[in-house]
Amino acid sequence: MGSEVEIVGLSNGLTVIYSQLPHLRSFSYSLLVPGGLLADPQEHQGASLILSELFSRGAAGLDSRALSDLFDSLGISHSESVNEDYYSFGGSCLETNAGVALKLLADLVLRPTLPAEEIESIRSILLQEIRGLADNPARRAFQEFDRIYYPAPFNRSEYGSEAGLNNSNIEAVTNLWKKMFNPDGAVLSLAGSFDPKEIKSVIEQQFGSWSGSRVPQAKFPGFLAPQYRHIQEPSAQVQIVLAYPSAKFADSDYYVAKVATEILAGGFCGRLFTEVREKRGLCYSVHASHSSTPEYGVITGYAGTTTERAQETLDVMLEVLNGMSGTVNTDELARAKANLLTGLTISHEPSRATAGAHAIDYAYGQKVRTVDQIRTAIKAVTPEDIDRYVAKYSPSEFGLLTLGAKQLELSKKF
């Protein structure tokens, strides 16, 4: 069953998306507030991570335990997180608790306690994650790759920096909340079963007085010049990370990029898995993914292999990535579309998934795509579209990082 979607812009700049799914008994919300790691001050990289954790540690006069008990007693499943450009709050409950769930959300965002005594334990956990990268070569390789491929501040670590975390006291974190948490540019997406009149009244009561203008965020200037960097490590394994530009979010080639990536890396039938692992047994892990924002898109590939097989692994990966033009047959294309359509249907089934998808859609593209619109766009992709896309976004223009005991050779000179 489809949903009825209504988009309402409040006078304070908050956009509210109402997606009615009357066949469900659940209600879900997803709130995106502009900010995140890109907006952290240079000397406080990671302050947004501490702030995100602090929201659940108390609000509106309730301490961490009382707040948690209240969520549990009402059956509200709630979470918060932060990425490079948005703070995210999401939750779901029975339809009967929709109003109180939104009040609690408003308490968290607008009336957080931000207890100073909780910062040290949060900082300790975040620092452990950074130091733990030494024991996780794959994650470390991705972090190091970002440093050489993306321009500042887009090359910041998702874990913040040790110096930035250590510098982030309660004053810095509180100032960040006061600066970034404004309704202008924020998106609140609601999905499930609810009384529109009642919920709109709750929204006005809880969020109508929220004020403040959106803080301008960093603009993406373009990828850095492609290069190859090797990090020498005494390890039996070699980590290979590479990337090249692709279609941006909502670009005309966006769904072509999704289908092309599915052909490359769609499970056991993807070309990378088939050629690199299944036929040649070169590595234990190989995959590729397409990610995008309104400003840029990128295909990222990864393989983890042994030192002895690393060179052949890289060679075959590049051969597969550069071998799509004119080679996609109808069966392969149909299989890729079927996998994407199945994932689309499953991902939009629960009310929480729908609320989250609509929030991201509007935050990135200023509109909400229906499931039928996405299905139509995926089904419309042709082999000719794939060829045109590959010619436009050439895999030969890639950045590369390897981490391990052996530096690899490239026929392409950087």
Coordinates of C-alpha atoms in Angstrom, one line a residue, residues 35-43 45-46 83-85 143 146-147 149-158 160 216-222 224 295-296:
G35 CA 25.4 20.3 11.2
G36 CA 27.7 17.4 12.0
L37 CA 31.4 16.7 11.6
L38 CA 31.9 19.2 8.7
A39 CA 30.6 22.0 11.0
D40 CA 32.8 21.2 13.9
P41 CA 35.4 24.0 14.7
Q42 CA 38.8 22.9 13.5
E43 CA 40.1 22.8 17.1
Q45 CA 36.8 18.0 15.6
G46 CA 34.5 15.4 17.2
N83 CA 27.3 12.1 10.3
E84 CA 29.3 14.6 8.3
D85 CA 26.4 17.0 7.6
Q143 CA 40.1 6.5 7.0
D146 CA 39.6 9.8 2.8
R147 CA 42.6 12.0 3.8
Y149 CA 41.0 11.8 -1.8
Y150 CA 38.6 14.3 -0.3
P151 CA 39.4 18.0 0.2
A152 CA 39.2 19.5 3.7
P153 CA 37.0 19.5 5.7
F154 CA 35.4 16.6 3.8
N155 CA 38.4 14.4 4.6
R156 CA 37.7 14.5 8.3
S157 CA 37.5 11.2 10.2
E158 CA 34.1 10.0 11.2
G160 CA 36.8 13.0 15.1
P216 CA 26.0 28.0 6.1
Q217 CA 27.9 24.7 5.6
A218 CA 31.1 24.0 3.7
K219 CA 30.7 23.7 -0.1
F220 CA 32.4 20.8 -1.9
P221 CA 35.2 22.2 -4.1
G222 CA 35.9 18.9 -6.0
L224 CA 41.7 16.1 -4.9
E295 CA 27.3 18.0 -4.3
Y296 CA 29.1 14.9 -5.3

